[in-house]
CSV table of C-alpha atoms and ligand atoms in Angstrom, one decimal:
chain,number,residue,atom,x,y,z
A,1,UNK,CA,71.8,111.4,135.5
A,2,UNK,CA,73.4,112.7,132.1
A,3,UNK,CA,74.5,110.0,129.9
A,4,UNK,CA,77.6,109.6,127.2
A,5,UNK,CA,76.0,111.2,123.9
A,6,UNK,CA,77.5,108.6,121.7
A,7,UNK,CA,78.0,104.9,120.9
A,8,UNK,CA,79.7,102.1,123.0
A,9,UNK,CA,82.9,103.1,120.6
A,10,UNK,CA,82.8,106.5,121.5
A,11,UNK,CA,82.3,105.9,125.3
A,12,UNK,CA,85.0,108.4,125.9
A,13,UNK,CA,83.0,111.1,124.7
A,14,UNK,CA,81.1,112.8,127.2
A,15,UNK,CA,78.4,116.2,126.7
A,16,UNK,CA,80.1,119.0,128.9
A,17,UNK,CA,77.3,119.5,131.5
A,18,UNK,CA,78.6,120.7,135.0
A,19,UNK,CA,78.8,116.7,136.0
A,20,UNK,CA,81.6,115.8,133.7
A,21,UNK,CA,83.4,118.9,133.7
A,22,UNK,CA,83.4,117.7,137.3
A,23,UNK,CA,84.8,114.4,136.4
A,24,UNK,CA,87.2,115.6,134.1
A,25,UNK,CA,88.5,117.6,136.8
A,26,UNK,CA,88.7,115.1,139.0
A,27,UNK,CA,90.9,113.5,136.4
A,28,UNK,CA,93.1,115.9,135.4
A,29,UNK,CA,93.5,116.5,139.1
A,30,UNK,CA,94.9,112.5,139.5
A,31,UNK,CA,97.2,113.4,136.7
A,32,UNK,CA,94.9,111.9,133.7
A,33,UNK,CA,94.4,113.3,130.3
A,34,UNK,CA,91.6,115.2,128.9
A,35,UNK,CA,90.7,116.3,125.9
A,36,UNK,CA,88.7,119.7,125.6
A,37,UNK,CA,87.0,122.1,123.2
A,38,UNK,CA,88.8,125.6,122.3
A,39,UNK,CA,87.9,128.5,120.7
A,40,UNK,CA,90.7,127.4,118.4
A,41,UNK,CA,91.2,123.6,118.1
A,42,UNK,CA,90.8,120.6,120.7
A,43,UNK,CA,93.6,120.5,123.5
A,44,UNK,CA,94.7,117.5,125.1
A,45,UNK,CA,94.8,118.6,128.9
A,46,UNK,CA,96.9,117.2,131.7
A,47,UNK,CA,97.9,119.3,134.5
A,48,UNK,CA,100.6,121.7,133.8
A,49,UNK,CA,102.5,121.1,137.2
A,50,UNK,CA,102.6,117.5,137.3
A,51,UNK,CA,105.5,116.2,135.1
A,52,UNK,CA,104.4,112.9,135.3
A,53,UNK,CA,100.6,114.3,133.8
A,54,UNK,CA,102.6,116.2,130.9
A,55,UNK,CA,104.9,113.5,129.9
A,56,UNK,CA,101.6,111.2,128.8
A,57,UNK,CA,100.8,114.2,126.7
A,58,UNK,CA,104.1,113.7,124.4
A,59,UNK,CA,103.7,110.0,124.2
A,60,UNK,CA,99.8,110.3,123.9
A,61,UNK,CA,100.7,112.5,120.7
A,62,UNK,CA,103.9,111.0,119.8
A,63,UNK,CA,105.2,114.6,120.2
A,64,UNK,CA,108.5,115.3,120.1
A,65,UNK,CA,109.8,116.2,123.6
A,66,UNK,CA,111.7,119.2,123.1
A,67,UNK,CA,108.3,120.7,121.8
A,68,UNK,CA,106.8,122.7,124.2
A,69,UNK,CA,103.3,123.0,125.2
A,70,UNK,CA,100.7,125.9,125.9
A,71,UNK,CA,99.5,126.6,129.4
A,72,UNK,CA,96.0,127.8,129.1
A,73,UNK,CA,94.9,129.5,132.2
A,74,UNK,CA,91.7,131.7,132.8
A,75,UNK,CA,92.7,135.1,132.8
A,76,UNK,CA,95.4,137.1,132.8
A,77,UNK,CA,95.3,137.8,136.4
A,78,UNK,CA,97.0,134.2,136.6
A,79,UNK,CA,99.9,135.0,134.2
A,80,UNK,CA,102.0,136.4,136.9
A,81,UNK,CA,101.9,132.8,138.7
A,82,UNK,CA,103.5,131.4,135.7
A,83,UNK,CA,105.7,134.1,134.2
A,84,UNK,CA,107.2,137.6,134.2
A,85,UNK,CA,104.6,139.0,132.7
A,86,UNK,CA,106.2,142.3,130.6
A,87,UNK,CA,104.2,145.2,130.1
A,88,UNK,CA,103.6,144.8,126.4
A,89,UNK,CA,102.5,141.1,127.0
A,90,UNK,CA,99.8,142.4,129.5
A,91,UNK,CA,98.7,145.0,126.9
A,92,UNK,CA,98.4,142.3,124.4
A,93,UNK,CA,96.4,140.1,127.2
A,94,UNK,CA,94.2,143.0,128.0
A,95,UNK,CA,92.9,143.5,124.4
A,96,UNK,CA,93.1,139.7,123.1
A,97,UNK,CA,91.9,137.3,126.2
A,98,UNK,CA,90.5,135.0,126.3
A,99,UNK,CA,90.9,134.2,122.8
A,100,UNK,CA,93.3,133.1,120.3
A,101,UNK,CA,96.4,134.6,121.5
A,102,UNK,CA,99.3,132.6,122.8
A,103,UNK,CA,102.1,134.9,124.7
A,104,UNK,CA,105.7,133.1,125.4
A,105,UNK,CA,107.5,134.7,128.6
A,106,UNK,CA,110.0,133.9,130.6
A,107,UNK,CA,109.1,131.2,132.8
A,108,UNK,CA,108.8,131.0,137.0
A,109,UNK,CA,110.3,127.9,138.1
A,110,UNK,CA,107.1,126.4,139.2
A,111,UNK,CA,106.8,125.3,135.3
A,112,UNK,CA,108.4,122.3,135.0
A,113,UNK,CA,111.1,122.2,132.4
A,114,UNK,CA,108.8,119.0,130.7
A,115,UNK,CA,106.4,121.6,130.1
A,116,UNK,CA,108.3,124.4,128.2
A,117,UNK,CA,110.3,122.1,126.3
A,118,UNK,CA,113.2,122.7,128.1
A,119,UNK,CA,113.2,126.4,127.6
A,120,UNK,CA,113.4,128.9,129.3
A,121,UNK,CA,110.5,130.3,127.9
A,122,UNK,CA,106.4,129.2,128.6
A,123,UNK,CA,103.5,129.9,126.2
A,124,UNK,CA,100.3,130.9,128.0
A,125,UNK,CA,96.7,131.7,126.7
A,126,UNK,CA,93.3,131.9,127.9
A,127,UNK,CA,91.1,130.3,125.9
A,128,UNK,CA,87.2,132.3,124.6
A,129,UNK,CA,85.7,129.2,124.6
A,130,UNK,CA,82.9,128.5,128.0
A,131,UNK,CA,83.8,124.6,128.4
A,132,UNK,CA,87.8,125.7,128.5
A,133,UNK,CA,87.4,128.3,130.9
A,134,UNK,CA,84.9,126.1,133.2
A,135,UNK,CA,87.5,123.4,133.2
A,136,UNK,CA,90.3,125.2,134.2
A,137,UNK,CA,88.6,127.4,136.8
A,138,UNK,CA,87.4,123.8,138.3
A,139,UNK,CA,90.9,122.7,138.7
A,140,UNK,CA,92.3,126.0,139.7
A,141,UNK,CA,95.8,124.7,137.8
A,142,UNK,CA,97.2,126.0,134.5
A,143,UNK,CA,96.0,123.1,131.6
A,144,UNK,CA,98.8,122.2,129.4
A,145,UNK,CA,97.1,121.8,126.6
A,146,UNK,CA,98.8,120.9,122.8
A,147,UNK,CA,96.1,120.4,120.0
A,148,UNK,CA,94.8,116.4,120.5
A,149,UNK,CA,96.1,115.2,117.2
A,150,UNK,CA,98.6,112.5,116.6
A,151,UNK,CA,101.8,114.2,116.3
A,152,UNK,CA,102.2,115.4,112.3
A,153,UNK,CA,98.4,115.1,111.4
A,154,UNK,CA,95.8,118.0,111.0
A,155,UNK,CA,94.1,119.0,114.2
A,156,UNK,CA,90.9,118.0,115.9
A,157,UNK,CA,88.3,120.4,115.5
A,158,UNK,CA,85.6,117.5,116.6
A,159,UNK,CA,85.2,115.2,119.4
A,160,UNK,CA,85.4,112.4,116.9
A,161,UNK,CA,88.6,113.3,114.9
A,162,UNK,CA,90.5,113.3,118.5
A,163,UNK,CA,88.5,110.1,119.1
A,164,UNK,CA,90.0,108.7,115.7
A,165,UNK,CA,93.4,110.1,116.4
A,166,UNK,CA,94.3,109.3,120.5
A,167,UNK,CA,91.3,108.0,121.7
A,168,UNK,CA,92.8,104.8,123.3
A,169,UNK,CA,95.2,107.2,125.1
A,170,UNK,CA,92.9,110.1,126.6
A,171,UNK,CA,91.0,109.3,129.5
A,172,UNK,CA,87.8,111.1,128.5
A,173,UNK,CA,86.7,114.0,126.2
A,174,UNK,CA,84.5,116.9,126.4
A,175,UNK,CA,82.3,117.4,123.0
A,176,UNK,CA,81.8,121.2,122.8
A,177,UNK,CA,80.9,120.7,119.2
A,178,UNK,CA,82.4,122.0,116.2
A,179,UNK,CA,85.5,124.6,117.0
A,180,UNK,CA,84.2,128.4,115.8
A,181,UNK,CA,87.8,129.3,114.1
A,182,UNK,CA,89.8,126.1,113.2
A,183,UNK,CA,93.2,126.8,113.3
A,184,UNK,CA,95.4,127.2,116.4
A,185,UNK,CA,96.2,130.6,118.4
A,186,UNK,CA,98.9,133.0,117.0
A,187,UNK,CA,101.9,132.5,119.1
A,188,UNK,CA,103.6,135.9,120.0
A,189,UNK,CA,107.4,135.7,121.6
A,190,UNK,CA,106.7,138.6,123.9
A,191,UNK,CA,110.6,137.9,125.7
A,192,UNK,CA,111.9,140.7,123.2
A,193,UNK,CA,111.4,143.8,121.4
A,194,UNK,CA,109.8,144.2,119.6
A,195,UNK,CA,107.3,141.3,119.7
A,196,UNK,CA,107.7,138.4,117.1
A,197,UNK,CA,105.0,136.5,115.3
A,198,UNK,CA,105.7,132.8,115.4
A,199,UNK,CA,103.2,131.0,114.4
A,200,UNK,CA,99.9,133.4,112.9
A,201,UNK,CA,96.6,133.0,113.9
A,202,UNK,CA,92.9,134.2,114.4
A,203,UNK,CA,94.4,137.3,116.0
A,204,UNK,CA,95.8,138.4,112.8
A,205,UNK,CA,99.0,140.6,112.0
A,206,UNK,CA,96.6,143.4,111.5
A,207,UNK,CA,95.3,143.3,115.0
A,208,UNK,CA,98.0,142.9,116.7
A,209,UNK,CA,99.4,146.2,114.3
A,210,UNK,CA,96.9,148.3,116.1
A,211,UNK,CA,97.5,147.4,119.4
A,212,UNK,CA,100.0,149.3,121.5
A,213,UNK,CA,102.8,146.8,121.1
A,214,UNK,CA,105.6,147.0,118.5
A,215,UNK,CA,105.5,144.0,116.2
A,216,UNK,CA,108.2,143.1,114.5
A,217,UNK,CA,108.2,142.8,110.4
A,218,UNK,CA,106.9,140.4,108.1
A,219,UNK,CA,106.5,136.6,109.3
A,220,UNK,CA,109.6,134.5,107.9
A,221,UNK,CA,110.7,131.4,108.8
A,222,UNK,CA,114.3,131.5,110.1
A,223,UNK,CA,116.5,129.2,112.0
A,224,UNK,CA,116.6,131.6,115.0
A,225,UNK,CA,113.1,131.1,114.9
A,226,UNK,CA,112.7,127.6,114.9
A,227,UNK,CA,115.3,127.4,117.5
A,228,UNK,CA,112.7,129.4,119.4
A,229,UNK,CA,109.4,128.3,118.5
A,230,UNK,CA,110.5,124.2,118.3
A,231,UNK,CA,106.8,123.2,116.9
A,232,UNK,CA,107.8,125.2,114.0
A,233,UNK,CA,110.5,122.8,113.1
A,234,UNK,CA,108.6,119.3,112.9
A,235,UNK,CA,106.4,118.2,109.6
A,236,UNK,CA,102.5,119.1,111.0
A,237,UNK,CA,99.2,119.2,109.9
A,238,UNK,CA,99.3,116.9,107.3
A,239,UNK,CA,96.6,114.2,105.7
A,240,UNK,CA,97.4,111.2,105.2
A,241,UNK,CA,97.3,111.8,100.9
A,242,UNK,CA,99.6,114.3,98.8
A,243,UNK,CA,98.4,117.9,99.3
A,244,UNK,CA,99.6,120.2,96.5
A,245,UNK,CA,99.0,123.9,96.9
A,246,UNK,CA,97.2,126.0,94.0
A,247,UNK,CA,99.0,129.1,94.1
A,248,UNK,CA,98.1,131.4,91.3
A,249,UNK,CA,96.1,132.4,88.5
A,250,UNK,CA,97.4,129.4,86.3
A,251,UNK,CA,95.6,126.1,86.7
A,252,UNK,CA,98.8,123.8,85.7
A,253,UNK,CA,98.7,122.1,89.4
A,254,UNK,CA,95.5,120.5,88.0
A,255,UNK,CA,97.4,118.9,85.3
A,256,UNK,CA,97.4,116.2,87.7
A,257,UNK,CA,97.7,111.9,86.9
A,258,UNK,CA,94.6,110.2,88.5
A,259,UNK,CA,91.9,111.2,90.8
A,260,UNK,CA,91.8,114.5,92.5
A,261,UNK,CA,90.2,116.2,95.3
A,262,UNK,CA,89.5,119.8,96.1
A,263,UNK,CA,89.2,122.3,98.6
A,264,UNK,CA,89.1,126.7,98.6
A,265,UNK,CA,87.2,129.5,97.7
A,266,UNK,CA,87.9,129.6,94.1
A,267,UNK,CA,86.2,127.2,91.3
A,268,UNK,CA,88.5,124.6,90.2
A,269,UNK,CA,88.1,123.3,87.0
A,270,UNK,CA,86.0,120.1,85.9
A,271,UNK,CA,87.2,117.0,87.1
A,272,UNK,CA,87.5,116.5,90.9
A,273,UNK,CA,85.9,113.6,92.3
A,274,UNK,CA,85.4,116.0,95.2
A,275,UNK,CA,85.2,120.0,95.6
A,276,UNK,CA,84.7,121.6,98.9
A,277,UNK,CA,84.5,125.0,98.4
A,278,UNK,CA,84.6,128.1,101.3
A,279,UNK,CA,82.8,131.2,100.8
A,280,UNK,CA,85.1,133.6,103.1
A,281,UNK,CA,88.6,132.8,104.7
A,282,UNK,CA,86.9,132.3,108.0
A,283,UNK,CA,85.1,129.8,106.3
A,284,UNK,CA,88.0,128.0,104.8
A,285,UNK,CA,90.0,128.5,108.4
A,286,UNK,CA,86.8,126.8,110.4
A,287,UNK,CA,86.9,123.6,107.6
A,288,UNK,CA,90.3,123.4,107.4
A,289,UNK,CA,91.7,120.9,108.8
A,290,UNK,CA,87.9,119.0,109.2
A,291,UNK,CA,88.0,118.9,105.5
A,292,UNK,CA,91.5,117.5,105.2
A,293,UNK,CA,90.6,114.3,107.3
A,294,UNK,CA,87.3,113.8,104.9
A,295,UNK,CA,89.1,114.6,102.0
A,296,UNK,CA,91.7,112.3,103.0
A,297,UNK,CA,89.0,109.3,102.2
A,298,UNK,CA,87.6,110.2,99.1
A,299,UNK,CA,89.1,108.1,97.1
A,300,UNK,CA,91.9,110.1,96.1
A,301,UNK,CA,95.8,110.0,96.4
A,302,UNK,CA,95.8,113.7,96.0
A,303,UNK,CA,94.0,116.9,97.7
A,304,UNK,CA,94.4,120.4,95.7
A,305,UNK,CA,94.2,122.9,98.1
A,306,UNK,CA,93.5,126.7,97.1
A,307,UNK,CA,95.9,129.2,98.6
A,308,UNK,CA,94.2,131.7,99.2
A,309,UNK,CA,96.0,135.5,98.4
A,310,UNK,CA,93.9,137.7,101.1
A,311,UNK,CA,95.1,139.2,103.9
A,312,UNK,CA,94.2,139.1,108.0
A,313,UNK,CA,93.4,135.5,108.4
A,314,UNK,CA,94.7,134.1,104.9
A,315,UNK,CA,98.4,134.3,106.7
A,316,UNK,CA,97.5,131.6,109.1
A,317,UNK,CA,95.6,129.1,106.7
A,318,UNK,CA,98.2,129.8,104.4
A,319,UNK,CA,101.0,128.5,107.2
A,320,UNK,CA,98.8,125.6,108.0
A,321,UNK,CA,98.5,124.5,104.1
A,322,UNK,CA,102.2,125.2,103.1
A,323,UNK,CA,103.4,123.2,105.8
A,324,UNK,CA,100.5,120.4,104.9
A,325,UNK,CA,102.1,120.2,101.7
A,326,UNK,CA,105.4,119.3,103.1
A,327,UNK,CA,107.0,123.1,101.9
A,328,UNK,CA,108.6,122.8,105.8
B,401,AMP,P1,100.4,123.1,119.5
B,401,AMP,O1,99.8,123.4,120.9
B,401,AMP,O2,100.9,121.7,119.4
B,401,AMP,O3,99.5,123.4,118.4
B,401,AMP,O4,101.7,123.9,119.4
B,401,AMP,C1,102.1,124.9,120.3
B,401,AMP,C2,103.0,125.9,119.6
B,401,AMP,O5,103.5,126.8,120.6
B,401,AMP,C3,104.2,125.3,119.0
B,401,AMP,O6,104.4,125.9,117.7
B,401,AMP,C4,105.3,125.6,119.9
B,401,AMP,O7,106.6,125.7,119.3
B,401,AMP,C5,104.9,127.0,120.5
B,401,AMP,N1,105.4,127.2,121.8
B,401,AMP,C6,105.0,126.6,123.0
B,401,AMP,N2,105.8,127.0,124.0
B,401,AMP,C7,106.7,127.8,123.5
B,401,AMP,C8,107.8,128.5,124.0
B,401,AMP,N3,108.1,128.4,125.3
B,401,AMP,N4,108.6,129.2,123.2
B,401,AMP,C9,108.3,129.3,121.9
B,401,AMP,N5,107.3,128.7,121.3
B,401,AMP,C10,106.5,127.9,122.1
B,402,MG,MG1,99.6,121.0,117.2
């Protein structure tokens, strides 16, 4: 019989062979929480349909409950169950799933209004990622499934940072390893034309630009979008030190009293008592937030973070370190 992979601490943390994705459906299906891999980050799963389930996700997380949380379901064939599925969301679902797209709809009232925030809106995605998929095809229900941080810290991209974070509060967790991208799915409001980015991802602004939707202009943040994306209006992602952002050329953020960490794809200068540097974006994206929680104990009070001037994925690790370094 397969055995927990880790220590008496980490007893929670189980090897995803067909036996505990069995068990962790059997849990999920009594209304427990589990914590699976993505393509993207860990999700904390509950069932999407039973209030009760979702409303131990918010205090799990200390989440905010007018936050609304992603359904991820395993193809698109099951959008219809959830949503009205328009035809530029299913265009978007035919080139992009599974992966790192999340589309928000107009919700069917089988959602419960615990799930969506109380919107009228839900956020669905199918995950790329083989443990995801197995679990939610096992339970044959959507997975609600927010990222299985603590409210306002970076997110899990390994079995032990969710461990660290909620571990006392999930009922098991499924190790898939290491996540392959790092940050969360784009979120695309697919309710109006034309379609709005709010939150960018993996699936990048250019991708999306070439598929046979109309996107609307450049991401800004806006009150009418925080009013409908709500995530977007809570402090996220952030370590537990100061991050401060290195934006250009000049290297006056260095300047800085005391000890200093590092982390980005160009050299710092001298003097950090730690640099982790990133080859390519999708580097930088994959150690994202993993690097944060190390960095986080080095010593330091303060992590410089490069921001990183590229295009496709740089818009998302950009969002994810701006709003690290408290900017919004
Ligand atoms: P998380 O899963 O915690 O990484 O965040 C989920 C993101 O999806 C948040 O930014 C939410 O605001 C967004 N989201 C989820 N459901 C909806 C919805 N119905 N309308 C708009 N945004 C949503
Ligand atoms: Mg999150």
């Amino acid at each position: 019989m397969a055995q927990p992979i880790h220590n008496e601490r980490a007893k929670k943390i189980f090897e995803p062979t067909e036996e505990y994705i069995s068990k962790a459906a059997e849990i999920l299906k009594r209304g427990g929480l589990v914590a699976f891999p993505t393509e993207t980050v860990y999700g904390l799963g509950a069932n999407a349909l039973d209030e009760r389930a979702v409303g131990k996700i918010f205090e799990a997380k200390g989440r905010p409950c007018d936050n609304p949380l992603i359904l991820h379901i395993s193809s698109a064939d099951e959008a219809s169950l959830y949503a009205e599925v328009t035809p530029g969301a299913l265009a978007l679902m035919e080139r992009f799933w599974p992966g790192p797209l999340t589309i928000v709809l107009r919700a069917a009232d089988i959602v419960p209004l615990a799930a969506r925030g109380g919107l009228e809106t839900v956020a669905l995605r199918a995950p790329a990622n083989p443990v995801a998929l197995a679990l939610i095809r096992k339970i044959q229900l959507p997975l609600a499934g927010p990222s299985a941080n603590k409210s306002g810290r970076p997110s899990p991209t390994r079995a032990i940072d969710v461990l660290n974070d909620i571990g006392d509060a999930v009922d098991m967790i499924l190790d898939g390893g290491e996540t392959r991208i790092g940050v969360e799915s784009t979120v695309v409001d697919a309710t109006e034309r034309p379609l709005a980015i709010l939150r960018p991802g993996a699936v990048t602004r250019e991708m999306l630009a070439a598929a046979p939707v109309e996107i609307a202009e450049a991401w800004t943040r806006s009150p009418e979008k925080a009013r409908r994306s709500p995530g977007t209006r809570y402090r996220h992602y952030a370590p537990s030190v100061e991050l401060r952002l290195w934006e250009d050329d000049s290297q006056g953020v260095f300047g800085a009293e005391g000890a200093w960490c590092y982390m980005g794809m160009r050299k710092p200068p001298e003097g950090a008592l730690r640099a982790i540097i990133f080859a390519t974006p999708e580097e930088y994206a994959h150690g994202l937030f993993s690097t944060m929680r190390e960095l986080e104990r080095c010593g330091a009070k303060l992590i410089i973070a490069d921001f990183p001037d590229v295009p496709g994925l740089g818009e998302a690790i950009r969002n994810r370190l701006s709003r690290a370094a408290g900017r919004y």
